[in-house]
XYZ file of C-alpha atoms in Angstrom:
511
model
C 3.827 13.405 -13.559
C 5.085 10.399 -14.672
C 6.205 6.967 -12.924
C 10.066 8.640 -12.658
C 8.837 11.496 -10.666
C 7.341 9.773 -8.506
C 10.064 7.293 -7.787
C 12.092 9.930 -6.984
C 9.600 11.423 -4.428
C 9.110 7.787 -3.209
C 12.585 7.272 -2.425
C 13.121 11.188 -0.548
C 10.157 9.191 1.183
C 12.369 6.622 2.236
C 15.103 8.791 3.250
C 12.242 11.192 5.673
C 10.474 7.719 6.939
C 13.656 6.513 8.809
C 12.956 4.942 12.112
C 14.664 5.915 15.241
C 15.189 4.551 18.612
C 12.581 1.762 19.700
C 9.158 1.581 18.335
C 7.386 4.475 17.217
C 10.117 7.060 17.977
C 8.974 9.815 15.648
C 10.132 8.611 12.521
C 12.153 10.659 10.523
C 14.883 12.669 12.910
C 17.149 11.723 9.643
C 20.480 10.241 10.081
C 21.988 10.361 7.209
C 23.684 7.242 7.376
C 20.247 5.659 7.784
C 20.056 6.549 4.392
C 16.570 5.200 3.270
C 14.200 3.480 5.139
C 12.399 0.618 4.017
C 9.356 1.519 2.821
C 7.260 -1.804 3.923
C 4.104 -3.030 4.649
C 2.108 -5.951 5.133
C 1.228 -8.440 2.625
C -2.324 -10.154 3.608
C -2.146 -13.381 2.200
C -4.857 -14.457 3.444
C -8.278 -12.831 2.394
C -7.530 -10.653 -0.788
C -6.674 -13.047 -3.261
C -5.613 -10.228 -5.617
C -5.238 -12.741 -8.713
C -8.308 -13.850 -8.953
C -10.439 -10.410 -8.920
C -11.903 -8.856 -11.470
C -9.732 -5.529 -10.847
C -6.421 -7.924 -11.639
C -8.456 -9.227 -14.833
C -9.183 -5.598 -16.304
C -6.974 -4.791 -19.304
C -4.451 -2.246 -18.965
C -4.824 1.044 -20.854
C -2.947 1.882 -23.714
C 0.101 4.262 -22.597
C 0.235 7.900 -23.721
C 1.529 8.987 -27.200
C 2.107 5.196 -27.932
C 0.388 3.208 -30.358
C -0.732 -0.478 -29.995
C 1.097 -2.057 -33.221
C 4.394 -0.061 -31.144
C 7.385 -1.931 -29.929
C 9.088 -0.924 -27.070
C 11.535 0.842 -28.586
C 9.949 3.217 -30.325
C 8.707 6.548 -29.666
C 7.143 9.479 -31.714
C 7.568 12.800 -32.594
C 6.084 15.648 -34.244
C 6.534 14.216 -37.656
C 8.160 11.250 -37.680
C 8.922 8.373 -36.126
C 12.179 7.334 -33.963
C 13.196 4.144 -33.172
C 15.726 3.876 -30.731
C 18.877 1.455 -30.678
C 18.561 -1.375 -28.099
C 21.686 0.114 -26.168
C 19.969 2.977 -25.862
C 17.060 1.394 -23.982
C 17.160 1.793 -20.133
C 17.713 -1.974 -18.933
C 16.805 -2.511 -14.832
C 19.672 -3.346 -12.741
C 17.342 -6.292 -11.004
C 15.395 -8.379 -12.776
C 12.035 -9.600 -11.086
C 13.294 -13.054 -10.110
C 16.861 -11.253 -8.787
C 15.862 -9.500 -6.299
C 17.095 -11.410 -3.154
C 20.656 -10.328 -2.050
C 21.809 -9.853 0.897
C 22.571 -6.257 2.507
C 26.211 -6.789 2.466
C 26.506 -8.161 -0.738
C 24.352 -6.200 -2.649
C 24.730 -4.671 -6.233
C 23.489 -1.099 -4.963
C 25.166 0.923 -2.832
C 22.970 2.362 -0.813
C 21.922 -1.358 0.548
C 25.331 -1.821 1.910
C 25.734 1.334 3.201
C 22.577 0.628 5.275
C 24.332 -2.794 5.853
C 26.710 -1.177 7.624
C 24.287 1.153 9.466
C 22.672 -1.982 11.097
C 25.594 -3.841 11.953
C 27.318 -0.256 14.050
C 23.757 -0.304 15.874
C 21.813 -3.052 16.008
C 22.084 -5.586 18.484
C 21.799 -8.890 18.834
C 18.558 -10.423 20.129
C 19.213 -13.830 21.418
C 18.704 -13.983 25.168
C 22.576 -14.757 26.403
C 23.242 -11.049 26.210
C 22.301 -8.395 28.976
C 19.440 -5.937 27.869
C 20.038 -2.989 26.322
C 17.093 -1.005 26.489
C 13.556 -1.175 28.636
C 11.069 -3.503 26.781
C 8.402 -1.231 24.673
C 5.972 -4.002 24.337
C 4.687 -7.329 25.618
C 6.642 -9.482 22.648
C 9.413 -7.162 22.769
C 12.480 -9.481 22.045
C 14.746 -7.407 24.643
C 12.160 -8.553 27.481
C 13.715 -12.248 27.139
C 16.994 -11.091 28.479
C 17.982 -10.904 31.636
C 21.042 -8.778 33.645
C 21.939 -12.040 34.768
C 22.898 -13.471 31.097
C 26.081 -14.261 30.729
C 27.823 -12.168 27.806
C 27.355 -8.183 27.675
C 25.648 -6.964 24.487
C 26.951 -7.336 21.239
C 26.236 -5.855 17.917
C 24.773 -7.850 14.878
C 27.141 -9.010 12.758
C 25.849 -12.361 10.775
C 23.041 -12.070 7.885
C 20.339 -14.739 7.817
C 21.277 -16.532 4.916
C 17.775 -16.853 3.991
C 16.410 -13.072 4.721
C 19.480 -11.523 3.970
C 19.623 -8.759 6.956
C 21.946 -8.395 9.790
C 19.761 -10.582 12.588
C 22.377 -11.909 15.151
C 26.053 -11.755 16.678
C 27.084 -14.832 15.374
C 25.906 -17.744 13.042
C 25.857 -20.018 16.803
C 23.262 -17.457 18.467
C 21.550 -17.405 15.291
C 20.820 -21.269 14.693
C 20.498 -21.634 18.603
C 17.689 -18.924 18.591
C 16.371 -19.633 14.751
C 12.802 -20.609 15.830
C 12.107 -17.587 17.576
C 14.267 -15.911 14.407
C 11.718 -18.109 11.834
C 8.542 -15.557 13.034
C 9.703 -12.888 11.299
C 12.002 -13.832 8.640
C 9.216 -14.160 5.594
C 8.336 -11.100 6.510
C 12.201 -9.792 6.280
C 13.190 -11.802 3.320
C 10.137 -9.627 1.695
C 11.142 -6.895 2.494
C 14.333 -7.470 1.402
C 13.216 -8.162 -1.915
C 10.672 -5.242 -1.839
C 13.526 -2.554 -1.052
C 15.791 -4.080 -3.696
C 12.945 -3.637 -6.431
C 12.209 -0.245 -5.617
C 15.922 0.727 -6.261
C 16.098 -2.015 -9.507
C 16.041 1.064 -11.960
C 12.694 -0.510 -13.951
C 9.480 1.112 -15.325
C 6.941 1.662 -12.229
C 3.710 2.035 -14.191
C 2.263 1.154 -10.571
C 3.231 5.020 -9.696
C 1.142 6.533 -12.566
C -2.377 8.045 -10.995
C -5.285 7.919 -13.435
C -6.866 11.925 -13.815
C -10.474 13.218 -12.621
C -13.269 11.022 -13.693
C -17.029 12.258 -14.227
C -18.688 12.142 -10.816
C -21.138 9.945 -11.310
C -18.620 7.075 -11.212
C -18.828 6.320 -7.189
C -15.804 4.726 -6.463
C -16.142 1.990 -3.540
C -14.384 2.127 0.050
C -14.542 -1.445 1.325
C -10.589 -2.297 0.531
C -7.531 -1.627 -1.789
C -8.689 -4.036 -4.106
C -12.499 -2.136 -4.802
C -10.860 1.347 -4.293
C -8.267 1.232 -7.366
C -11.068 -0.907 -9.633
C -13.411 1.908 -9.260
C -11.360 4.656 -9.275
C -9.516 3.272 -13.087
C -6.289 2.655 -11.524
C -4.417 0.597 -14.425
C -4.784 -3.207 -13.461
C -1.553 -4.509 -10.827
C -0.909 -7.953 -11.978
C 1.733 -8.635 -9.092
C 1.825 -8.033 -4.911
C 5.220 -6.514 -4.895
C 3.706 -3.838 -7.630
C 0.205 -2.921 -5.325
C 2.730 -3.120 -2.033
C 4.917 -0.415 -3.534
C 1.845 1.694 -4.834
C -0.349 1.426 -1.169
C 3.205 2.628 0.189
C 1.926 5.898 -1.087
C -1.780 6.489 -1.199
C -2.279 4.506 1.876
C -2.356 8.311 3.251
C -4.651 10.156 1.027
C -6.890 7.106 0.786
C -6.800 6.695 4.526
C -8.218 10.434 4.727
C -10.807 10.219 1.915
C -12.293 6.565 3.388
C -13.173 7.780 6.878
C -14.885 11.412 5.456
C -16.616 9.962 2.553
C -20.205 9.415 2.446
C -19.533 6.430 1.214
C -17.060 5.260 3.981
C -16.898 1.713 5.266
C -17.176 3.132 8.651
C -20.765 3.370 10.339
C -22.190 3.731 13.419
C -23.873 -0.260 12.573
C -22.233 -3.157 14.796
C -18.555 -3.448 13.966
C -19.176 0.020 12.073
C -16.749 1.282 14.712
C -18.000 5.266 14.573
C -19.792 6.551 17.620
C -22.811 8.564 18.121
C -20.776 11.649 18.576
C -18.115 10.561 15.139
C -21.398 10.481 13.226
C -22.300 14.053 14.484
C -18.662 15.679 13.500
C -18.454 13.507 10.210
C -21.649 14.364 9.205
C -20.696 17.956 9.250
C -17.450 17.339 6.878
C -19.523 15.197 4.693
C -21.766 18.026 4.066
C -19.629 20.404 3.072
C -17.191 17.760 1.176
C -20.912 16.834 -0.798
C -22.293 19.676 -1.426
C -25.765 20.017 -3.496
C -25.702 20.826 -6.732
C -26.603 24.764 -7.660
C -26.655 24.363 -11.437
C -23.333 25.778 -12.346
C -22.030 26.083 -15.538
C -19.098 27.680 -17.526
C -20.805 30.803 -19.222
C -20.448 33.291 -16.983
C -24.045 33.983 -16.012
C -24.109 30.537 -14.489
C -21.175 31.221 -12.048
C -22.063 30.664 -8.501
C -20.436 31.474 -5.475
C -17.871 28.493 -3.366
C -17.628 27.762 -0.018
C -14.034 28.337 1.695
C -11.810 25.467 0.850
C -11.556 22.549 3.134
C -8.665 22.707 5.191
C -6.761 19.657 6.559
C -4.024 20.192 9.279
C -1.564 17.399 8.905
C 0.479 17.721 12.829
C 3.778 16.451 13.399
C 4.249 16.561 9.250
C 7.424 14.024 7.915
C 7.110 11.298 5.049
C 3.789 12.353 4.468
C 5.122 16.069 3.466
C 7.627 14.585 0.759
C 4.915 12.548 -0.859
C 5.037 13.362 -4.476
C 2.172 15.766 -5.046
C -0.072 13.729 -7.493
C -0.617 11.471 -4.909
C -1.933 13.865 -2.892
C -4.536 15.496 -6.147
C -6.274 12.464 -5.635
C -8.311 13.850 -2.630
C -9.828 16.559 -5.065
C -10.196 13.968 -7.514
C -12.323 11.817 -4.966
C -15.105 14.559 -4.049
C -15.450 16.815 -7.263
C -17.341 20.251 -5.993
C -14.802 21.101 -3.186
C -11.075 22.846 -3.001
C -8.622 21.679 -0.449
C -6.204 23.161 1.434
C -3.172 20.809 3.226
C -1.566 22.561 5.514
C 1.486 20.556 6.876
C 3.168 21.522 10.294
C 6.106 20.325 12.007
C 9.392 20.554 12.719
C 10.764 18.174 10.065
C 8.222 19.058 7.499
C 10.821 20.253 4.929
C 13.129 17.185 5.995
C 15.376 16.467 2.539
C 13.493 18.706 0.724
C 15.853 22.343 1.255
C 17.160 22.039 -2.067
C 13.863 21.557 -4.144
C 11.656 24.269 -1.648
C 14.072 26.605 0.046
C 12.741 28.249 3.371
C 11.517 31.692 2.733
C 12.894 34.203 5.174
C 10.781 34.921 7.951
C 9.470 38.755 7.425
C 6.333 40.561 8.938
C 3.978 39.468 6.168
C 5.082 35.539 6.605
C 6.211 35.271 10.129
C 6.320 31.484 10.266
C 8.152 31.068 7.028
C 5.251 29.473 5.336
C 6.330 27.650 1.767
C 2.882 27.708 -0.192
C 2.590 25.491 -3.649
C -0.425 26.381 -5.358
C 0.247 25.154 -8.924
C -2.281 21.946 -9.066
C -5.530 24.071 -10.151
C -7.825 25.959 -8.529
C -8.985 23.052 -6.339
C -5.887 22.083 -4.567
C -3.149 24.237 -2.140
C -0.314 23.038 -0.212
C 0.749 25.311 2.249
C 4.102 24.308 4.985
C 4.796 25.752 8.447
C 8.319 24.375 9.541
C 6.600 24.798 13.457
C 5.626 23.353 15.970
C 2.064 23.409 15.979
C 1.814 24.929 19.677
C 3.230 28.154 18.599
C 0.803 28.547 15.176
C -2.225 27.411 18.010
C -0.990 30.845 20.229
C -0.197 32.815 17.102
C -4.346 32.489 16.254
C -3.064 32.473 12.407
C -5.730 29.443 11.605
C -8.453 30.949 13.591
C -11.690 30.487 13.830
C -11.713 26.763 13.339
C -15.022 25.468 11.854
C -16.296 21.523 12.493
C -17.864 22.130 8.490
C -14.447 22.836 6.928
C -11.521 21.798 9.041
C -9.724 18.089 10.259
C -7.089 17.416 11.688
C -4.633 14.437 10.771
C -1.838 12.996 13.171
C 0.152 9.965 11.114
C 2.238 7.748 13.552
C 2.583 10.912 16.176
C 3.951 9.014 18.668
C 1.458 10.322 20.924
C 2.148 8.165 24.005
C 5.688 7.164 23.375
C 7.919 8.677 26.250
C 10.628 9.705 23.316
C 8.096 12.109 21.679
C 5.126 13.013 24.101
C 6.422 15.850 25.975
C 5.922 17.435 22.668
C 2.343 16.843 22.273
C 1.064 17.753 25.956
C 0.778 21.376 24.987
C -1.111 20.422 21.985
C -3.485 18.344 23.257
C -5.038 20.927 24.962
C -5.230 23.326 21.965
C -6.580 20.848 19.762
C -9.199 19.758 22.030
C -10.319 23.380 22.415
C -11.519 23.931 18.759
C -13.798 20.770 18.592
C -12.572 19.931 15.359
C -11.695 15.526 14.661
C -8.982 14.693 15.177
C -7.620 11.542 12.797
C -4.918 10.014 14.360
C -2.945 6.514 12.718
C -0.536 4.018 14.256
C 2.274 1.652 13.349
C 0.892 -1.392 14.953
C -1.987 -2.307 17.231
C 0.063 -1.800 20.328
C 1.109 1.675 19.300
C -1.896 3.248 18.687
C -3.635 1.858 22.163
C -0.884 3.487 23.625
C -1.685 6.919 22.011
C -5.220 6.616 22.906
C -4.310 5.663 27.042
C -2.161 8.569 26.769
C -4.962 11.083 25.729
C -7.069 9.198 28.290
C -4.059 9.499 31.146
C -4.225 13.753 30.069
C -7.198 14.668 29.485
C -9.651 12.013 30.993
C -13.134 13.112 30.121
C -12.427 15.871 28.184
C -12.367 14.247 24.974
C -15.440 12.103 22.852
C -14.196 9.400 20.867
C -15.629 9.836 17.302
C -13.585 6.796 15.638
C -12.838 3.209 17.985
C -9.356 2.386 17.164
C -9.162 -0.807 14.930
C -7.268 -1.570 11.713
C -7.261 0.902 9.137
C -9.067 -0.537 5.869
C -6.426 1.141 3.071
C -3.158 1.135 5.211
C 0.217 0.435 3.631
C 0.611 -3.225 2.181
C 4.364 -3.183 3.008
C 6.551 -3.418 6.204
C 9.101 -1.233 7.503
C 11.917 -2.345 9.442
C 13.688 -0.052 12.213
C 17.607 -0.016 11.157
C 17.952 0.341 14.680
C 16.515 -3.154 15.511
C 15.916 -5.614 12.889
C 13.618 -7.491 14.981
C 11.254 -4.592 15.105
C 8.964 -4.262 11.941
C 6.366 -2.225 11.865
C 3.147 -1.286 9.126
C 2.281 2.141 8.139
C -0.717 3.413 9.015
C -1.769 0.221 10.385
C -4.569 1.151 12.859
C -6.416 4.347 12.594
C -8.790 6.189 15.561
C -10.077 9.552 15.855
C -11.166 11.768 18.736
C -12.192 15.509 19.208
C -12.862 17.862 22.552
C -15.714 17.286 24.665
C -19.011 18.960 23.358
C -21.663 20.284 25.936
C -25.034 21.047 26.009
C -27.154 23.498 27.510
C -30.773 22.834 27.753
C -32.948 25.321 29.832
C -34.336 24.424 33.184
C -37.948 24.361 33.734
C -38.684 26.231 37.097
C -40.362 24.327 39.707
């Protein structure tokens, strides 16, 4: 697939990632007149020094079917070749140093439309107005006001004129409150900028996935920067570029870096994996690195496979809609094993009707499955538009093996009061087949709430395999709730994992 298809899967991403109600409310319920959520993430400035590496200094492979003495308007044929007019070239709508505009004023549609979404809904932050909501979080910005302010709430109405989004009621609240306003508005001028280049109609070479390399070439875990050197990823020579690209593998890569052999987490100090996570990922590594049996393509040398490796992905949204070559890079990444995703949730299919109708539901597919098998004979994708509970009772996944199954929860909104009724029912379930359980969060706040909320349920009925902490490849953009401005959040920020309690028997000498 090339960069195109992908930015079109990218931006049905943005539509399914659309934030909700205060932080971490199941993203994704879809609004229309959301339209599409940022897709953003955080920009380390400090520490990666992209620039100076050796995978920014690489030289960038030659493009398919071009030649190097070939402009860039020219292309080939069978037997001759074309060169195309210049008005015939596709010309960006936003050049790289035109990307700041604000919401209202901007050249693309959808922007102001989403202008227009904030400004119905948002409201404004400065402390004169009387609260609107329960604070979520120690910093919240609602906690500073008080039912004793003096003006009711209002909605947002005046842009920052240096970020560009809907911020405040007024230009007065805004300058009167503009230091507290000055915390976050780098971080909202860029993403700004970020959302206006995805939509600037250029080339996004950053969105084109190198193929299967020989497996002796190890590729390296310890951060974006030595994951896309080893793995041949064409050299990103910008921030914005490698922002927009860990948008999108930040979820395969998160996968592949915690069941690798060669993953950065260990049970050594600051390794972060327990005892017990060693014992459960030592059983996925050995079936994800299987010995070698000496097979070979002449049909003598066949030799029997092991089932697939299945890998549940709960409470399924933007992750769902990811184009699929993003998600081919997990077979890429260990070469001897087939995969099988297996995506469940309600909004699993969210924007996606008209490319995968739903099969009707008939006695040999109860559950309306949608299966997509055409990536090889290494890779299915199979969708359950259900809630997992009712698969769980159904026993259609049974018997669950600790060798070949995982589970995966991104941003479930485990402990958030808007979405945990759904999971207590689950919890149980899930604990009961001893399987990990990988679960991400938004921020560092969110996901200690999900893990106090497993802790509040089932107390001592879980082993923690995985200490929560910040997730090594998580997305290097922000995304900004339409609903509040001031709330930004990182996609799979922090990651943790879990699994049911395993006992031992051991036989009782008698006395």
């Amino acid at each position: 697939m090339g960069s195109r298809t992908t930015l079109q899967g990218y931006q049905r991403l943005s539509r399914t990632c659309t934030i909700l109600g205060p932080r971490c409310l199941r993203p994704g319920l879809a609004i229309e007149e959301a339209n599409q959520q940022q897709e953003s993430c955080q920009l380390l400035r400090t520490g990666f020094g992209y620039s100076q590496r050796r995978f920014l200094s690489r030289p960038t492979r030659p493009k398919l079917g071009c030649r190097a003495h070939d402009g860039p308007g020219t292309r080939h044929g069978s037997s001759s070749t074309v060169t195309l007019n210049e008005s015939h070239i596709q010309r960006a709508l936003l050049e790289p140093d035109n990307l700041f505009h604000d919401f209202t004023s901007s050249p693309i549609p959808a922007m102001r439309q989403r202008a227009r979404f904030i400004k119905r809904n948002a409201y404004c932050p400065h402390p004169d107005h009387h609260p609107t909501r329960i604070p979520s979080y120690q910093d919240d910005p609602e906690a500073r006001k008080s039912f004793n302010s003096k003006l009711p709430p209002a909605h947002v109405d005046f842009e920052c004129p240096d970020c560009g989004i809907p911020v405040y009621c007024s230009q007065e609240h805004w300058a009167d409150d503009y230091e507290q306003h000055l915390q976050l508005c780098d971080t909202l001028r860029q993403i700004n900028e970020d959302d206006h280049d995805l939509r600037s109609e250029r080339e996004f070479p950053e969105f084109e996935y190198p193929p299967q390399r020989m497996e002796e070439a190890l590729v390296n875990f310890t951060n974006w920067d030595t994951f896309l050197y080893t793995r041949d990823f064409d050299a990103v020579n910008d921030e914005r570029s490698l922002r927009q690209m860990t948008r999108l593998m930040t979820y395969p890569a998160t996968i592949a870096s915690i069941l690798s052999e060669l993953s950065p987490y260990n049970i050594r100090s600051g390794g972060r994996m327990t005892p017990e996570g060693l014992k459960s990922f030592s059983a996925l590594r050995y079936s994800l690195h299987p010995p070698r049996q000496g097979e070979g393509v002449h049909l003598k040398d066949i030799k029997l496979r092991p089932p697939p490796m299945r890998i549940f992905i709960l409470g399924a949204r933007a992750e769902s809609s990811l184009p699929r070559n993003v998600w081919i890079q997990l077979p890429f990444l260990f070469h001897r094993v087939s995969f099988h995703l297996i995506f469940i949730g309600p909004e699993s299919m969210l924007n996606r009707e008209k490319e995968l109708p739903l099969p009707p539901r008939t006695p040999t597919n109860p559950f309306g499955a949608v299966t997509e098998a055409n990536f090889g004979s290494r890779m299915k994708i199979t969708t359950y538009v259900e809630h997992y509970q009712t698969l769980h009772e159904a026993s259609i996944f049974h018997p669950f093996d600790p060798y070949l199954d995982c589970f995966v929860m991104f941003h479930p909104g485990l402990g958030h009061p808007g979405s945990s009724y759904e999971w207590e029912g689950a919890l149980l379930q899930l604990l009961a087949t001893k399987v990990p359980i990988l679960v991400t969060g938004y921020s560092e706040y969110d996901m200690e709430r999900d893990r106090k909320w497993v802790e509040s349920k089932v107390g001592g009925e879980y082993d923690l395999l995985l200490e929560p902490g910040e997730n090594r490849f998580r997305s290097l953009r922000w995304d900004l709730n339409d609903l509040d401005p001031q709330d930004i959040s990182c996609g799979n920020w922090g990651v943790w994992a879990f699994r049911g309690k395993l006992y031992e028997t051991m036989a009782k000498e008698n006395q």
